[in-house]
């Protein structure tokens, strides 16, 4: 190693140690200096210096004492929650939901803003962000990232929305307008991709490196995770299987039209509700129909079998291209179907294709898109805030 690089080594090591300590405090809760030393392998002196540095930067604070042992009680330290905040936003055709979380990941504020026909999306998002921040006691100037989950295509290069079938007023230029209006860093991400991030963090895909999340709801889509990372494609269209041409559906030559074609005509909420009605299950929505069929036992099997056959056409197509180890059925219909529907789909895919991925139902109980948006924001903000300790 050349001598020119040596002066930077102690500083780099301090930065790495500081980051490791902060991650431990987030994952393990309050710790003493001695515990931090043991967990990081640092000496008592080095661990004490580390804590002092983080205290000076306002990143950690004393939160109590650990009783027991000889001598005075040891001080306990934790990450200061108010160091920074992130806002996650889930946008839909009828309302926008926003949640604000502190840097520890705790959601401290939430709001739901209705969208009226012709409403300016900048004003709607502005209202949602400000209301959520106010509810959570988060100063706007401490919000370090706003992540919006939206249906449709998000260009991986520009970050702009290029096509949102359900949100016609959300368009190119909106990203810049929101950044100027809010005065904070803003980013868009496809809503199904965000659901996959939530699944990977705390759902059925924990530990899975290659998996596909199939979203079965008002719309149909997939999120593709390869090597532990989202695969978005060159224009953000990876996973848009709603447009997949499949047997038994019409093929539209203009994807921007509202005419339903392709795989979504077989498996979206409207289609699920229609076949449920054909099998004698009438309910207010598609998910309710699926739950009613499962509750009916053997009487619900014909409907569930038909639904599984339809879903398997999309899953098998994706499986033959990507060969994932795991497929997660999510969205309202996927969640309602649970293991009963997932097992049927797994069996059907194995019967019609040369791949046989494990198929399971989502384990994210609620608001996966919103939670994925918050997690995405936290990753970026922690990198900024914790990385700056160097």
CSV table of C-alpha atoms in Angstrom, one decimal:
chain,number,residue,atom,x,y,z
A,1,UNK,CA,0.0,0.0,0.0
A,2,UNK,CA,1.4,3.4,-0.9
A,3,UNK,CA,2.1,5.9,1.9
A,4,UNK,CA,-0.1,8.4,0.1
A,5,UNK,CA,-3.2,6.5,1.2
A,6,UNK,CA,-2.4,5.9,4.8
A,7,UNK,CA,-3.6,9.2,6.3
A,8,UNK,CA,-7.1,8.4,5.2
A,9,UNK,CA,-7.2,5.0,6.9
A,10,UNK,CA,-8.0,6.1,10.5
A,11,UNK,CA,-10.8,8.4,9.3
A,12,UNK,CA,-12.3,5.6,7.2
A,13,UNK,CA,-12.2,3.2,10.1
A,14,UNK,CA,-13.9,5.6,12.4
A,15,UNK,CA,-16.6,6.2,9.8
A,16,UNK,CA,-17.1,2.4,9.4
A,17,UNK,CA,-17.2,1.9,13.2
A,18,UNK,CA,-19.7,4.8,13.6
A,19,UNK,CA,-22.0,3.4,11.0
A,20,UNK,CA,-21.8,-0.1,12.5
A,21,UNK,CA,-22.7,1.3,15.9
A,22,UNK,CA,-25.6,3.3,14.6
A,23,UNK,CA,-27.0,0.2,12.8
A,24,UNK,CA,-26.7,-1.8,16.0
A,25,UNK,CA,-28.5,0.8,18.0
A,26,UNK,CA,-31.4,0.8,15.4
A,27,UNK,CA,-31.7,-3.0,15.3
A,28,UNK,CA,-30.9,-3.9,19.0
A,29,UNK,CA,-32.3,-0.9,20.8
A,30,UNK,CA,-30.6,1.1,23.5
A,31,UNK,CA,-27.1,-0.2,24.4
A,32,UNK,CA,-24.3,0.8,26.8
A,33,UNK,CA,-20.8,1.7,25.7
A,34,UNK,CA,-19.6,-1.6,26.8
A,35,UNK,CA,-22.3,-3.5,24.9
A,36,UNK,CA,-21.4,-1.5,21.7
A,37,UNK,CA,-17.8,-2.4,22.3
A,38,UNK,CA,-18.6,-6.1,22.6
A,39,UNK,CA,-20.8,-6.1,19.5
A,40,UNK,CA,-18.4,-4.2,17.3
A,41,UNK,CA,-15.2,-5.8,18.7
A,42,UNK,CA,-13.9,-2.4,19.7
A,43,UNK,CA,-12.0,-1.7,22.9
A,44,UNK,CA,-13.7,0.2,25.7
A,45,UNK,CA,-11.7,3.3,25.0
A,46,UNK,CA,-12.5,3.2,21.3
A,47,UNK,CA,-16.2,2.5,21.9
A,48,UNK,CA,-16.3,5.5,24.4
A,49,UNK,CA,-14.7,7.8,21.8
A,50,UNK,CA,-17.2,6.5,19.2
A,51,UNK,CA,-20.2,7.3,21.4
A,52,UNK,CA,-18.8,10.8,22.2
A,53,UNK,CA,-18.5,11.5,18.5
A,54,UNK,CA,-22.1,10.4,17.8
A,55,UNK,CA,-23.3,12.5,20.7
A,56,UNK,CA,-21.5,15.5,19.5
A,57,UNK,CA,-23.2,15.1,16.1
A,58,UNK,CA,-26.6,14.8,17.8
A,59,UNK,CA,-27.2,11.3,16.4
A,60,UNK,CA,-27.3,9.5,19.7
A,61,UNK,CA,-28.4,10.5,23.2
A,62,UNK,CA,-28.6,9.0,26.6
A,63,UNK,CA,-32.0,7.4,27.3
A,64,UNK,CA,-31.6,5.7,30.6
A,65,UNK,CA,-29.3,3.6,32.8
A,66,UNK,CA,-28.6,-0.1,33.1
A,67,UNK,CA,-28.9,-1.2,36.6
A,68,UNK,CA,-26.9,-4.0,38.2
A,69,UNK,CA,-23.3,-4.9,38.6
A,70,UNK,CA,-20.6,-3.2,40.6
A,71,UNK,CA,-20.1,0.6,40.5
A,72,UNK,CA,-22.4,3.2,39.0
A,73,UNK,CA,-25.1,2.2,36.6
A,74,UNK,CA,-24.0,2.2,32.9
A,75,UNK,CA,-25.6,4.8,30.6
A,76,UNK,CA,-27.8,3.5,27.8
A,77,UNK,CA,-27.7,5.2,24.4
A,78,UNK,CA,-30.1,5.2,21.4
A,79,UNK,CA,-30.4,6.9,18.1
A,80,UNK,CA,-32.2,10.2,18.3
A,81,UNK,CA,-35.5,9.7,16.5
A,82,UNK,CA,-35.9,13.3,15.4
A,83,UNK,CA,-32.5,13.4,13.6
A,84,UNK,CA,-34.4,13.1,10.3
A,85,UNK,CA,-37.8,12.1,8.9
A,86,UNK,CA,-39.0,10.5,5.7
A,87,UNK,CA,-42.5,10.6,4.1
A,88,UNK,CA,-44.0,7.7,2.2
A,89,UNK,CA,-46.9,8.4,-0.1
A,90,UNK,CA,-49.3,5.9,-1.8
A,91,UNK,CA,-51.1,7.5,-4.7
A,92,UNK,CA,-54.3,6.0,-6.1
A,93,UNK,CA,-57.1,7.3,-8.4
A,94,UNK,CA,-59.4,8.3,-5.5
A,95,UNK,CA,-57.1,9.2,-2.6
A,96,UNK,CA,-53.5,9.7,-1.5
A,97,UNK,CA,-52.2,8.2,1.7
A,98,UNK,CA,-49.1,9.7,3.4
A,99,UNK,CA,-47.1,8.4,6.4
A,100,UNK,CA,-44.2,10.1,8.1
A,101,UNK,CA,-41.5,8.1,9.9
A,102,UNK,CA,-38.6,9.1,12.0
A,103,UNK,CA,-35.1,7.8,11.3
A,104,UNK,CA,-35.7,4.8,13.5
A,105,UNK,CA,-38.5,3.7,11.2
A,106,UNK,CA,-41.3,4.4,13.6
A,107,UNK,CA,-44.4,5.8,11.8
A,108,UNK,CA,-45.4,8.9,13.8
A,109,UNK,CA,-48.0,10.5,11.5
A,110,UNK,CA,-50.5,9.4,8.8
A,111,UNK,CA,-53.1,11.1,6.7
A,112,UNK,CA,-55.5,10.2,3.8
A,113,UNK,CA,-56.4,12.9,1.3
A,114,UNK,CA,-59.2,12.4,-1.2
A,115,UNK,CA,-58.7,13.2,-4.9
A,116,UNK,CA,-61.4,14.9,-6.8
A,117,UNK,CA,-61.8,14.9,-10.6
A,118,UNK,CA,-59.5,17.5,-12.0
A,119,UNK,CA,-57.6,18.1,-8.8
A,120,UNK,CA,-54.0,19.3,-9.2
A,121,UNK,CA,-51.7,16.5,-8.1
A,122,UNK,CA,-49.1,19.0,-6.7
A,123,UNK,CA,-51.7,20.4,-4.4
A,124,UNK,CA,-53.0,17.0,-3.3
A,125,UNK,CA,-49.5,15.7,-2.5
A,126,UNK,CA,-48.6,18.9,-0.8
A,127,UNK,CA,-51.6,18.7,1.5
A,128,UNK,CA,-50.9,15.0,2.2
A,129,UNK,CA,-47.3,15.6,3.1
A,130,UNK,CA,-48.0,18.7,5.3
A,131,UNK,CA,-50.9,17.0,7.1
A,132,UNK,CA,-48.8,13.8,7.8
A,133,UNK,CA,-45.8,15.9,9.0
A,134,UNK,CA,-48.1,17.9,11.3
A,135,UNK,CA,-49.7,14.8,12.7
A,136,UNK,CA,-46.3,13.3,13.5
A,137,UNK,CA,-44.7,16.5,14.9
A,138,UNK,CA,-42.1,16.4,12.1
A,139,UNK,CA,-40.7,19.8,11.1
A,140,UNK,CA,-40.7,20.1,7.3
A,141,UNK,CA,-37.1,21.1,7.3
A,142,UNK,CA,-36.2,17.8,8.9
A,143,UNK,CA,-37.9,15.7,6.2
A,144,UNK,CA,-35.0,14.4,4.1
A,145,UNK,CA,-36.9,12.3,1.6
A,146,UNK,CA,-40.4,12.0,0.1
A,147,UNK,CA,-41.1,8.7,-1.8
A,148,UNK,CA,-44.3,8.4,-3.8
A,149,UNK,CA,-45.6,5.1,-4.9
A,150,UNK,CA,-47.6,5.3,-8.1
A,151,UNK,CA,-49.2,2.9,-10.5
A,152,UNK,CA,-47.8,2.9,-14.0
A,153,UNK,CA,-44.3,3.4,-15.4
A,154,UNK,CA,-41.5,5.3,-13.7
A,155,UNK,CA,-38.5,6.0,-15.9
A,156,UNK,CA,-35.4,4.6,-14.1
A,157,UNK,CA,-33.2,7.3,-15.6
A,158,UNK,CA,-35.2,10.5,-15.1
A,159,UNK,CA,-37.3,9.3,-12.2
A,160,UNK,CA,-40.4,10.8,-14.0
A,161,UNK,CA,-43.8,9.2,-14.4
A,162,UNK,CA,-44.1,8.3,-18.1
A,163,UNK,CA,-47.4,6.5,-18.1
A,164,UNK,CA,-50.0,6.1,-15.3
A,165,UNK,CA,-53.2,4.6,-16.7
A,166,UNK,CA,-55.2,5.3,-13.5
A,167,UNK,CA,-53.8,8.8,-12.9
A,168,UNK,CA,-54.1,10.7,-16.2
A,169,UNK,CA,-53.0,14.0,-14.5
A,170,UNK,CA,-49.8,12.5,-13.2
A,171,UNK,CA,-47.3,13.1,-16.0
A,172,UNK,CA,-43.8,14.2,-17.0
A,173,UNK,CA,-42.8,17.3,-15.3
A,174,UNK,CA,-44.7,16.5,-12.1
A,175,UNK,CA,-41.5,15.4,-10.3
A,176,UNK,CA,-39.8,18.8,-10.8
A,177,UNK,CA,-43.0,20.6,-9.8
A,178,UNK,CA,-43.3,18.6,-6.6
A,179,UNK,CA,-39.6,19.2,-5.7
A,180,UNK,CA,-40.1,22.9,-6.2
A,181,UNK,CA,-43.3,23.1,-4.3
A,182,UNK,CA,-42.2,21.1,-1.3
A,183,UNK,CA,-38.6,22.2,-1.3
A,184,UNK,CA,-37.5,18.6,-0.3
A,185,UNK,CA,-36.0,15.7,-2.2
A,186,UNK,CA,-38.8,13.8,-3.9
A,187,UNK,CA,-38.7,10.5,-5.9
A,188,UNK,CA,-41.3,8.3,-7.6
A,189,UNK,CA,-41.4,4.5,-7.6
A,190,UNK,CA,-43.8,2.0,-9.0
A,191,UNK,CA,-46.3,0.9,-6.4
A,192,UNK,CA,-45.9,-2.8,-6.9
A,193,UNK,CA,-42.1,-2.5,-6.7
A,194,UNK,CA,-42.6,-0.8,-3.3
A,195,UNK,CA,-44.8,-3.7,-2.2
A,196,UNK,CA,-42.0,-6.1,-3.0
A,197,UNK,CA,-39.6,-4.0,-0.9
A,198,UNK,CA,-41.9,-4.3,2.0
A,199,UNK,CA,-42.3,-8.1,1.4
A,200,UNK,CA,-38.5,-8.4,1.3
A,201,UNK,CA,-38.1,-6.5,4.5
A,202,UNK,CA,-40.7,-8.1,6.7
A,203,UNK,CA,-42.9,-10.4,4.7
A,204,UNK,CA,-42.9,-13.7,2.9
A,205,UNK,CA,-39.7,-12.8,0.9
A,206,UNK,CA,-37.3,-12.2,3.8
A,207,UNK,CA,-34.0,-13.8,2.8
A,208,UNK,CA,-35.1,-14.5,-0.8
A,209,UNK,CA,-32.6,-13.3,-3.4
A,210,UNK,CA,-34.7,-14.0,-6.5
A,211,UNK,CA,-38.4,-13.6,-6.3
A,212,UNK,CA,-41.4,-12.2,-8.1
A,213,UNK,CA,-44.3,-10.5,-6.4
A,214,UNK,CA,-47.6,-10.8,-8.3
A,215,UNK,CA,-50.0,-8.0,-7.5
A,216,UNK,CA,-53.7,-9.0,-7.9
A,217,UNK,CA,-56.0,-6.1,-7.2
A,218,UNK,CA,-57.8,-3.4,-9.2
A,219,UNK,CA,-54.8,-3.7,-11.5
A,220,UNK,CA,-52.4,-6.5,-12.2
A,221,UNK,CA,-48.6,-6.4,-12.2
A,222,UNK,CA,-45.4,-7.9,-10.9
A,223,UNK,CA,-42.3,-6.7,-9.2
A,224,UNK,CA,-39.1,-8.6,-10.1
A,225,UNK,CA,-36.2,-8.9,-7.6
A,226,UNK,CA,-33.0,-10.5,-8.8
A,227,UNK,CA,-29.9,-10.9,-6.6
A,228,UNK,CA,-31.7,-9.1,-3.9
A,229,UNK,CA,-32.3,-6.0,-6.0
A,230,UNK,CA,-35.3,-4.6,-7.9
A,231,UNK,CA,-35.1,-5.1,-11.6
A,232,UNK,CA,-36.9,-2.2,-13.3
A,233,UNK,CA,-36.0,-2.7,-17.0
A,234,UNK,CA,-34.8,0.0,-19.4
A,235,UNK,CA,-37.9,2.1,-19.3
A,236,UNK,CA,-39.4,0.9,-16.0
A,237,UNK,CA,-41.8,-1.6,-17.6
A,238,UNK,CA,-40.3,-4.8,-16.1
A,239,UNK,CA,-43.2,-6.7,-14.5
A,240,UNK,CA,-46.1,-5.0,-16.3
A,241,UNK,CA,-47.7,-8.4,-17.0
A,242,UNK,CA,-51.2,-6.8,-17.1
A,243,UNK,CA,-50.4,-6.2,-20.8
A,244,UNK,CA,-49.1,-9.8,-21.4
A,245,UNK,CA,-50.8,-11.3,-24.4
A,246,UNK,CA,-52.3,-14.6,-23.3
A,247,UNK,CA,-54.7,-17.1,-24.8
A,248,UNK,CA,-58.3,-16.2,-24.5
A,249,UNK,CA,-57.9,-12.4,-24.4
A,250,UNK,CA,-57.9,-9.7,-27.0
A,251,UNK,CA,-54.7,-8.0,-28.0
A,252,UNK,CA,-54.8,-4.2,-28.0
A,253,UNK,CA,-52.5,-2.3,-30.4
A,254,UNK,CA,-52.6,0.8,-28.1
A,255,UNK,CA,-51.7,0.1,-24.5
A,256,UNK,CA,-52.7,3.6,-23.5
A,257,UNK,CA,-56.3,2.9,-24.2
A,258,UNK,CA,-58.6,2.0,-21.4
A,259,UNK,CA,-59.8,-1.0,-23.4
A,260,UNK,CA,-59.0,-4.0,-21.3
A,261,UNK,CA,-56.8,-6.6,-22.9
A,262,UNK,CA,-54.1,-9.1,-22.1
A,263,UNK,CA,-53.6,-10.9,-18.8
A,264,UNK,CA,-55.3,-8.2,-16.7
A,265,UNK,CA,-58.6,-9.1,-18.5
A,266,UNK,CA,-58.3,-12.5,-16.9
A,267,UNK,CA,-57.1,-11.7,-13.4
A,268,UNK,CA,-57.8,-8.2,-12.3
A,269,UNK,CA,-60.4,-7.4,-9.6
A,270,UNK,CA,-63.3,-6.9,-12.1
A,271,UNK,CA,-62.5,-10.3,-13.8
A,272,UNK,CA,-62.3,-12.1,-10.4
A,273,UNK,CA,-65.6,-10.6,-9.3
A,274,UNK,CA,-67.2,-11.7,-12.6
A,275,UNK,CA,-66.1,-15.4,-12.4
A,276,UNK,CA,-67.1,-15.4,-8.7
A,277,UNK,CA,-70.6,-14.4,-9.7
A,278,UNK,CA,-70.7,-17.2,-12.3
A,279,UNK,CA,-69.9,-19.7,-9.5
A,280,UNK,CA,-72.5,-18.3,-7.2
A,281,UNK,CA,-70.4,-16.0,-5.0
A,282,UNK,CA,-71.7,-12.5,-5.1
A,283,UNK,CA,-69.9,-10.0,-2.9
A,284,UNK,CA,-69.1,-6.3,-2.8
A,285,UNK,CA,-65.6,-6.8,-4.1
A,286,UNK,CA,-63.2,-9.3,-5.6
A,287,UNK,CA,-61.4,-10.0,-2.3
A,288,UNK,CA,-64.6,-10.6,-0.5
A,289,UNK,CA,-65.7,-13.1,-3.1
A,290,UNK,CA,-62.4,-15.0,-2.7
A,291,UNK,CA,-62.8,-15.1,1.1
A,292,UNK,CA,-66.4,-16.3,0.7
A,293,UNK,CA,-65.3,-19.1,-1.5
A,294,UNK,CA,-62.6,-20.2,0.9
A,295,UNK,CA,-65.1,-20.1,3.8
A,296,UNK,CA,-67.5,-22.3,1.7
A,297,UNK,CA,-65.1,-25.2,1.7
A,298,UNK,CA,-65.6,-27.7,-1.2
A,299,UNK,CA,-68.4,-25.6,-2.6
A,300,UNK,CA,-65.9,-22.8,-3.3
A,301,UNK,CA,-63.3,-25.1,-5.0
A,302,UNK,CA,-64.5,-24.7,-8.6
A,303,UNK,CA,-64.2,-20.9,-8.4
A,304,UNK,CA,-60.8,-21.0,-6.7
A,305,UNK,CA,-59.6,-23.6,-9.2
A,306,UNK,CA,-60.7,-21.5,-12.1
A,307,UNK,CA,-59.0,-18.4,-10.6
A,308,UNK,CA,-55.8,-20.3,-10.0
A,309,UNK,CA,-55.8,-21.5,-13.6
A,310,UNK,CA,-56.1,-17.9,-14.8
A,311,UNK,CA,-53.4,-16.6,-12.4
A,312,UNK,CA,-51.0,-19.4,-13.4
A,313,UNK,CA,-50.9,-18.3,-17.0
A,314,UNK,CA,-49.2,-15.1,-15.9
A,315,UNK,CA,-47.1,-16.7,-13.2
A,316,UNK,CA,-45.9,-19.5,-15.6
A,317,UNK,CA,-44.9,-16.9,-18.2
A,318,UNK,CA,-42.8,-14.9,-15.8
A,319,UNK,CA,-41.4,-18.1,-14.3
A,320,UNK,CA,-40.2,-19.5,-17.6
A,321,UNK,CA,-38.3,-16.2,-18.3
A,322,UNK,CA,-36.9,-15.6,-14.9
A,323,UNK,CA,-37.0,-19.0,-13.1
A,324,UNK,CA,-37.5,-17.4,-9.6
A,325,UNK,CA,-37.2,-19.4,-6.4
A,326,UNK,CA,-40.3,-17.8,-5.0
A,327,UNK,CA,-43.6,-16.1,-6.1
A,328,UNK,CA,-45.6,-14.0,-3.7
A,329,UNK,CA,-49.3,-13.4,-4.4
A,330,UNK,CA,-50.1,-9.9,-3.1
A,331,UNK,CA,-52.7,-7.2,-3.5
A,332,UNK,CA,-56.2,-7.5,-2.1
A,333,UNK,CA,-57.0,-10.7,-4.1
A,334,UNK,CA,-53.7,-12.4,-3.4
A,335,UNK,CA,-54.0,-11.6,0.3
A,336,UNK,CA,-57.6,-12.8,0.5
A,337,UNK,CA,-56.7,-16.1,-1.2
A,338,UNK,CA,-54.0,-16.9,1.3
A,339,UNK,CA,-52.3,-20.3,1.3
A,340,UNK,CA,-55.4,-21.9,-0.3
A,341,UNK,CA,-55.1,-19.9,-3.5
A,342,UNK,CA,-51.3,-19.9,-3.5
A,343,UNK,CA,-51.1,-23.7,-3.3
A,344,UNK,CA,-53.5,-24.0,-6.2
A,345,UNK,CA,-51.5,-21.7,-8.3
A,346,UNK,CA,-48.2,-23.5,-7.4
A,347,UNK,CA,-49.8,-26.8,-8.5
A,348,UNK,CA,-51.1,-25.4,-11.7
A,349,UNK,CA,-47.8,-23.7,-12.7
A,350,UNK,CA,-45.9,-26.9,-12.1
A,351,UNK,CA,-48.4,-28.8,-14.3
A,352,UNK,CA,-48.2,-26.4,-17.3
A,353,UNK,CA,-44.5,-25.3,-17.2
A,354,UNK,CA,-41.1,-26.8,-16.7
A,355,UNK,CA,-40.6,-24.5,-13.7
A,356,UNK,CA,-42.1,-25.0,-10.2
A,357,UNK,CA,-41.4,-22.0,-8.0
A,358,UNK,CA,-42.8,-22.0,-4.5
A,359,UNK,CA,-45.9,-19.9,-4.5
A,360,UNK,CA,-47.0,-18.2,-1.2
A,361,UNK,CA,-49.4,-15.5,-0.1
A,362,UNK,CA,-48.1,-12.1,1.1
A,363,UNK,CA,-47.3,-11.8,4.8
A,364,UNK,CA,-47.4,-8.0,4.9
A,365,UNK,CA,-50.6,-7.4,6.8
A,366,UNK,CA,-51.4,-3.9,5.6
A,367,UNK,CA,-50.4,-1.0,3.4
A,368,UNK,CA,-47.4,-2.6,1.7
A,369,UNK,CA,-47.0,0.2,-0.8
A,370,UNK,CA,-46.9,2.9,1.9
A,371,UNK,CA,-44.5,0.8,4.0
A,372,UNK,CA,-42.3,0.1,1.0
A,373,UNK,CA,-42.1,3.8,0.2
A,374,UNK,CA,-41.1,4.6,3.8
A,375,UNK,CA,-38.4,1.8,3.8
A,376,UNK,CA,-37.0,3.2,0.5
A,377,UNK,CA,-36.8,6.6,2.0
A,378,UNK,CA,-35.2,5.4,5.2
A,379,UNK,CA,-32.5,3.5,3.2
A,380,UNK,CA,-31.5,6.7,1.4
A,381,UNK,CA,-31.7,9.0,4.4
A,382,UNK,CA,-29.7,6.7,6.7
A,383,UNK,CA,-27.0,6.5,4.1
A,384,UNK,CA,-26.9,10.3,3.9
A,385,UNK,CA,-27.1,11.0,7.6
A,386,UNK,CA,-25.0,8.1,9.0
A,387,UNK,CA,-22.5,8.2,6.1
A,388,UNK,CA,-21.8,11.8,6.9
A,389,UNK,CA,-20.1,10.8,10.1
A,390,UNK,CA,-16.8,10.5,8.2
